[in-house]
C-alpha positions as CSV (number, residue, x, y, z in Angstrom):
1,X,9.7,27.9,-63.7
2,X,8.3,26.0,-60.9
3,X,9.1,27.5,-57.5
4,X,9.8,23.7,-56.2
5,X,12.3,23.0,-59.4
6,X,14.2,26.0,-58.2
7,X,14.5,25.3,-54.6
8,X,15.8,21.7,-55.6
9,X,18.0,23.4,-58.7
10,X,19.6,25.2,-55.1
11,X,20.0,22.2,-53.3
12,X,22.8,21.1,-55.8
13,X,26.6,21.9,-56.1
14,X,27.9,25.2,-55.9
15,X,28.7,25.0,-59.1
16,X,24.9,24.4,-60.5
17,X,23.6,27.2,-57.5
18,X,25.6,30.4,-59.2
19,X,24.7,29.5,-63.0
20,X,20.8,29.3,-61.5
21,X,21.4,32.7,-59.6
22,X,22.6,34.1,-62.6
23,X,20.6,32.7,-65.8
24,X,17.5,31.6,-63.8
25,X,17.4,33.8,-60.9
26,X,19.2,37.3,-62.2
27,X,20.7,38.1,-58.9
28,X,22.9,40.7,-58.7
29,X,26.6,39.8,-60.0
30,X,28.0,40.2,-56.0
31,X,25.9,37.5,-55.2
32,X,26.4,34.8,-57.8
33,X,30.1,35.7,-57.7
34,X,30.1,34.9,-53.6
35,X,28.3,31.7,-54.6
36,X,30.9,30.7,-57.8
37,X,33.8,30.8,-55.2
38,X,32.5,28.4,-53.2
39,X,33.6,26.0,-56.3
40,X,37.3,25.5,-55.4
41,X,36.1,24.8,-51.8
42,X,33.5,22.5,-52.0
43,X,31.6,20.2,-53.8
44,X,32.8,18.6,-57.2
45,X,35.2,21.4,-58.2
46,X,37.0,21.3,-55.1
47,X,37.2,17.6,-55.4
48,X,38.9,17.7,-58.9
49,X,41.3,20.2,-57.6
50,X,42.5,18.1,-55.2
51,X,43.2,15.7,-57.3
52,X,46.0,17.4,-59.3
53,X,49.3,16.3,-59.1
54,X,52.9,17.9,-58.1
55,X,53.9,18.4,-61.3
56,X,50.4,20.1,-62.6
57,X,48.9,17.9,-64.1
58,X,45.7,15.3,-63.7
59,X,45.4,12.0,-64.5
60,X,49.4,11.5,-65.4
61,X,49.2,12.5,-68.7
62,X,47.9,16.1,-70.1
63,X,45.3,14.8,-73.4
64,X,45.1,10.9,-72.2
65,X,43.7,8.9,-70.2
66,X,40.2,9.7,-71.4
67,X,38.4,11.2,-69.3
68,X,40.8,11.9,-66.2
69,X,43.8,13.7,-67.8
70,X,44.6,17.2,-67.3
71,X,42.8,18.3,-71.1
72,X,39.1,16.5,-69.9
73,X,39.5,17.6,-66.1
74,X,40.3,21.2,-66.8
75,X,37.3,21.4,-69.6
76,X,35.0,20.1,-66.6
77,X,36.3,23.1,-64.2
78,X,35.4,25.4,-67.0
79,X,32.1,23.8,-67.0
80,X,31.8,24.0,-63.4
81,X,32.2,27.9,-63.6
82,X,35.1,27.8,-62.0
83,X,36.5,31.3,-61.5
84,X,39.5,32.5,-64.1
85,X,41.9,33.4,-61.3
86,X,42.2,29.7,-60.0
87,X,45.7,29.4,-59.7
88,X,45.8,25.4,-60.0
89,X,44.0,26.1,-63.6
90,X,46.4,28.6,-64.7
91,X,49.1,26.4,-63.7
92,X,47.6,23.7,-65.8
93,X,47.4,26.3,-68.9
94,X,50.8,26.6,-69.0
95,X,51.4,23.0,-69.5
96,X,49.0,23.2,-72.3
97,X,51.4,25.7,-73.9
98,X,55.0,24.0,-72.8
99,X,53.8,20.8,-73.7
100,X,51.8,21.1,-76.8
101,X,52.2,24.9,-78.8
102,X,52.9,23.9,-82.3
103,X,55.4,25.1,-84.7
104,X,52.3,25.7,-87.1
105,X,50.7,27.6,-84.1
106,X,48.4,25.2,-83.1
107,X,48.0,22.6,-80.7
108,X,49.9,19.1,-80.9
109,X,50.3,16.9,-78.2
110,X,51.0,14.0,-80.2
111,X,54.1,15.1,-81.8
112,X,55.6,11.9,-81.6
113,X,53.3,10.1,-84.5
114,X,52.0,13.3,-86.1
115,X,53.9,16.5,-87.8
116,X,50.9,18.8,-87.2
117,X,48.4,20.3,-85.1
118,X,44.8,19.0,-84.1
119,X,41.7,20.7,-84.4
120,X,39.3,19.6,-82.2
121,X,42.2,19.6,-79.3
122,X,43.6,23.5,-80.4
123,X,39.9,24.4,-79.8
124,X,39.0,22.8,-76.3
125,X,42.8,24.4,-75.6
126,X,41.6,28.1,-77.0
127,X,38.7,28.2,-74.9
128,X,40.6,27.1,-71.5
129,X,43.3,29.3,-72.0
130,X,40.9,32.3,-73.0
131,X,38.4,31.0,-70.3
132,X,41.2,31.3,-67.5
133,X,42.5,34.5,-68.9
134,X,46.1,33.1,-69.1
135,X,47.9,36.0,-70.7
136,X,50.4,34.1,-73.3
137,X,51.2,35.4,-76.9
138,X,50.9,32.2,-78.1
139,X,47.2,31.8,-77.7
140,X,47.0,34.6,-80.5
141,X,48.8,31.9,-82.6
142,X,46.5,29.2,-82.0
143,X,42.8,31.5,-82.7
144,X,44.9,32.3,-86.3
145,X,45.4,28.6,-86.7
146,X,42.0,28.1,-86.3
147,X,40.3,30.4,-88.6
148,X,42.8,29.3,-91.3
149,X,41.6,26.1,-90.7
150,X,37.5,26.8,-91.5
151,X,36.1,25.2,-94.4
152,X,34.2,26.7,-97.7
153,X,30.9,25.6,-95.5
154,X,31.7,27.4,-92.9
155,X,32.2,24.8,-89.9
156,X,35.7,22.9,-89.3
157,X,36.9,19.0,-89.2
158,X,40.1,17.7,-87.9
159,X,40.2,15.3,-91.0
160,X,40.5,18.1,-93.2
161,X,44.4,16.9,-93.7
162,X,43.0,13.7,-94.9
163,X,41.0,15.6,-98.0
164,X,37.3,15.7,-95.9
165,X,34.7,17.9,-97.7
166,X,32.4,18.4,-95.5
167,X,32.5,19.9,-91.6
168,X,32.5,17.7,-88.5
169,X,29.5,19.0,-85.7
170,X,32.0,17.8,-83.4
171,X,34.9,20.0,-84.5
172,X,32.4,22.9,-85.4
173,X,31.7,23.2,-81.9
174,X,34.7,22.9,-80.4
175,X,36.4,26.1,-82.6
176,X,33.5,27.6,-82.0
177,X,33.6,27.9,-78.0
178,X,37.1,28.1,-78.4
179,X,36.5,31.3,-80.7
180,X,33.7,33.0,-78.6
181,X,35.8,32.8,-74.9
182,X,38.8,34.6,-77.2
183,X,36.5,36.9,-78.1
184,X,35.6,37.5,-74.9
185,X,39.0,37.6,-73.3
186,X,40.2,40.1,-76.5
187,X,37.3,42.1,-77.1
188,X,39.3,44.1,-79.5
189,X,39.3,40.9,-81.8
190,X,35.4,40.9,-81.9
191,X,34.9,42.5,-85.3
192,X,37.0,39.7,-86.8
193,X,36.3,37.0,-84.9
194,X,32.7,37.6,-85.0
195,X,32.7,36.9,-88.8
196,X,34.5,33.8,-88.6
197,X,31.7,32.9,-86.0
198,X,28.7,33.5,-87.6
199,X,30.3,31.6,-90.6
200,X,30.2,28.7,-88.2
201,X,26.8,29.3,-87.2
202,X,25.8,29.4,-90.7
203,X,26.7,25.8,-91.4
204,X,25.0,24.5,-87.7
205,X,21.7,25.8,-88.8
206,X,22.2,24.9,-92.5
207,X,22.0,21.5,-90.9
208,X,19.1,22.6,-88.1
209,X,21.8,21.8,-84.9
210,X,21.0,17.7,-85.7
211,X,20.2,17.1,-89.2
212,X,21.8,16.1,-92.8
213,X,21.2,19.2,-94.6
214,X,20.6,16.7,-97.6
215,X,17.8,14.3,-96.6
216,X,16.4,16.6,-92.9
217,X,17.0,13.2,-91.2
218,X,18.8,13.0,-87.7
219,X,22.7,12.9,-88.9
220,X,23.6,11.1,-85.7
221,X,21.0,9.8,-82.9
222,X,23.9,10.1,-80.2
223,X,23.8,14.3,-81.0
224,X,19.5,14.2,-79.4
225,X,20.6,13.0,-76.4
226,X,21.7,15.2,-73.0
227,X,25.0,14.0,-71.8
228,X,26.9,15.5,-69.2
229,X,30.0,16.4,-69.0
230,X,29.3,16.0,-73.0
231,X,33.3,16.5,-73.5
232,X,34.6,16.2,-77.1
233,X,31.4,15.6,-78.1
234,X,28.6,17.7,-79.9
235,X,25.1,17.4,-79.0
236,X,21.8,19.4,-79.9
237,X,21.7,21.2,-76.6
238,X,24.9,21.7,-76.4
239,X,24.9,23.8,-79.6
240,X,21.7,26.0,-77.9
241,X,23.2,26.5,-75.1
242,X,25.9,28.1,-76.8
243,X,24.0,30.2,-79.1
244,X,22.7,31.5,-75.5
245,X,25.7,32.0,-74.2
246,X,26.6,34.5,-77.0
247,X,23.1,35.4,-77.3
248,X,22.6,35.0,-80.6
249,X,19.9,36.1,-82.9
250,X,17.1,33.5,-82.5
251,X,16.8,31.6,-85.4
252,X,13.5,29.5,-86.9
253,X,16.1,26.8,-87.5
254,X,16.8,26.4,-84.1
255,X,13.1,25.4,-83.9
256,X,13.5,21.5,-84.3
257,X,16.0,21.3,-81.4
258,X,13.8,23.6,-79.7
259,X,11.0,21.3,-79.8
260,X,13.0,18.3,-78.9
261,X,14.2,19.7,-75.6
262,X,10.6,20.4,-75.1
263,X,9.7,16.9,-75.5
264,X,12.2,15.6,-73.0
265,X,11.3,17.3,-70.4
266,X,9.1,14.7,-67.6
267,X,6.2,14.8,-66.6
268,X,7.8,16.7,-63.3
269,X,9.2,19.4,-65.4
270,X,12.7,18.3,-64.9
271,X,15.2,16.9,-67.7
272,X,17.2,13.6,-67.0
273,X,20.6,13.0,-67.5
274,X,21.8,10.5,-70.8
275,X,24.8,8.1,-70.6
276,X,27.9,9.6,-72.3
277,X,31.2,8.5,-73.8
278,X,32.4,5.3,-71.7
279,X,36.1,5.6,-70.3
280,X,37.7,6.5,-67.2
281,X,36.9,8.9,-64.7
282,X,37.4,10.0,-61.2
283,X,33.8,10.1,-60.2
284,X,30.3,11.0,-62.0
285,X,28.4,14.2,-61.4
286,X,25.2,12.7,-61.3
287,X,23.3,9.5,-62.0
288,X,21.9,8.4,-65.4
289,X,18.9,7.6,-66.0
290,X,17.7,10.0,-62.9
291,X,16.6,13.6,-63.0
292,X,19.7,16.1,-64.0
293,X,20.2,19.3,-62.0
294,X,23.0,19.8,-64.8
295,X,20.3,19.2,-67.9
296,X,17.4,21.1,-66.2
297,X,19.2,24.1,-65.6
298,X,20.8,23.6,-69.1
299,X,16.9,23.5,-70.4
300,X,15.7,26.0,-68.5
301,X,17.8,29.0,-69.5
302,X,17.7,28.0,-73.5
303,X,14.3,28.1,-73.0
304,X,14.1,31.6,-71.7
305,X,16.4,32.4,-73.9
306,X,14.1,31.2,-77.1
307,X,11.2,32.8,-75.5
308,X,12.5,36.4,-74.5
309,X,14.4,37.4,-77.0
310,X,12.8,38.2,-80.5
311,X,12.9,35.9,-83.5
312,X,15.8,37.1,-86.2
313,X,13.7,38.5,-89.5
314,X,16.2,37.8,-91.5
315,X,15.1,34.1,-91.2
316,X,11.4,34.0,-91.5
């Protein structure tokens, strides 16, 4: 890491400065903690917490419109880092419960058209309500509905009430973030959880983060590019930067995303930022096209991630 990709990493919002102290930088926890308050102050965080309403919510609505409802804003202040104790976040959990907590345990906030939960949504809701440590029996309700919900091949997809076969990346992911912040939030729900996980993970890297695990071609060209906020949607790096965040074994099938992050990277060592999912919103994080504080810290710690920590045996 370049001393000058650093400094200018540190010139960005609070909320890119404490995930660089503490993935790139390994400052003490004091420190990056100090910095990670600064979110609800300043910079983008504090500006999307200004813009929730009376009644708690963002956007008018709490799942639409995409992407400045309460659902898409609240997954970009868990993004953000923003810290669990936020009060305006907790308050917004609370909603997700009231308004959507399913008689099948799930999450429905379409009740009016459908008679069951969703998948993809119960998982973005898992992880915020794990994430912000809102202490809610019901949230035990909605990780059950989701492992009853995995597929023979491991991964999940919300069109499984429709007959689907096969798992969706997109919903794969979702469950599975929402799975890991339970975990975190319930460590005594680790041994369980944990398989349910690396079931997941089996059917990502039966399919090498990006690719039909039939033919080895790209399944979708949209998941090799770097969007950010990436919100419903899966992407490559999105998967390794998960796999980091849990620190999971490295795996030689994580080797072809591997090599296309390393083939993104300019000429300057920095990674630039892709268009995402067009819709509304209250203001973009950065520019496309230009360089991406967001992508190259993103980058930067998968990659010393891949490169510190041994390769799994039980792959080679």
């Amino acid at each position: 890491m370049k001393p000058e990709i650093i400094s200018w990493l540190l010139e960005g919002d609070p909320s890119i400065r404490w995930q660089v102290q503490r993935d790139l930088l390994n400052v003490s926890p004091a420190k990056y903690e100090s910095e990670r308050k600064k979110i609800a102050k300043e910079g983008w965080g504090a500006r999307l917490l200004a813009l929730q309403e009376s009644n708690g919510h963002w956007g008018g609505g709490i799942y639409s419109p995409k992407w400045t409802s309460t659902t898409y804003t609240m997954l970009t202040l868990r993004q953000l880092g923003l810290p669990p104790n936020n009060p305006q976040a907790k308050r917004a959990c609370r909603l997700f419960l009231d308004e959507g907590f399913y008689t099948d345990g799930g999450i429905n906030f379409f009740s009016y058209s459908w008679k069951r939960s969703e998948t993809c949504v119960t998982g973005m809701i898992l992880a915020l309500l794990a994430y912000f440590r809102y202490s809610d029996e019901r949230i035990h309700s909605i990780a059950s509905y989701l492992i009853n919900q995995q597929m023979p091949d491991g991964g999940w997809n919300c069109q499984l009430y429709k007959g689907a076969t096969h798992s969706s990346f997109h919903t794969t992911i979702l469950v599975l973030e929402g799975l890991y912040e339970y975990q975190c939030t319930y460590p005594e729900k680790k041994k369980k959880i944990s398989q349910v996980r690396e079931r997941g993970h089996e059917f990502l890297l039966a399919h090498r983060l990006y690719k039909s695990h039939r033919t080895g071609k790209i399944f979708d060209e949209a998941m090799t590019r770097m969007p950010f906020p990436h919100r419903w949607r899966y992407d490559f790096i999105r998967a390794l930067d998960y796999f980091r965040t849990c620190n999971a074994p490295r795996e030689e099938r994580m080797s072809d995303a591997i090599e296309l992050l390393q083939k993104k990277q300019k000429k300057d060592g920095l990674w630039p930022l892709n268009s995402g999912m067009s819709g509304r919103k209250y203001f973009d994080l950065e520019e496309v096209g230009q360089p991406s504080r967001w992508n190259t810290l993103r980058a930067l710690r998968v990659l010393n991630w891949w490169n510190e920590s041994p390769l799994s045996r039980s792959t080679l």
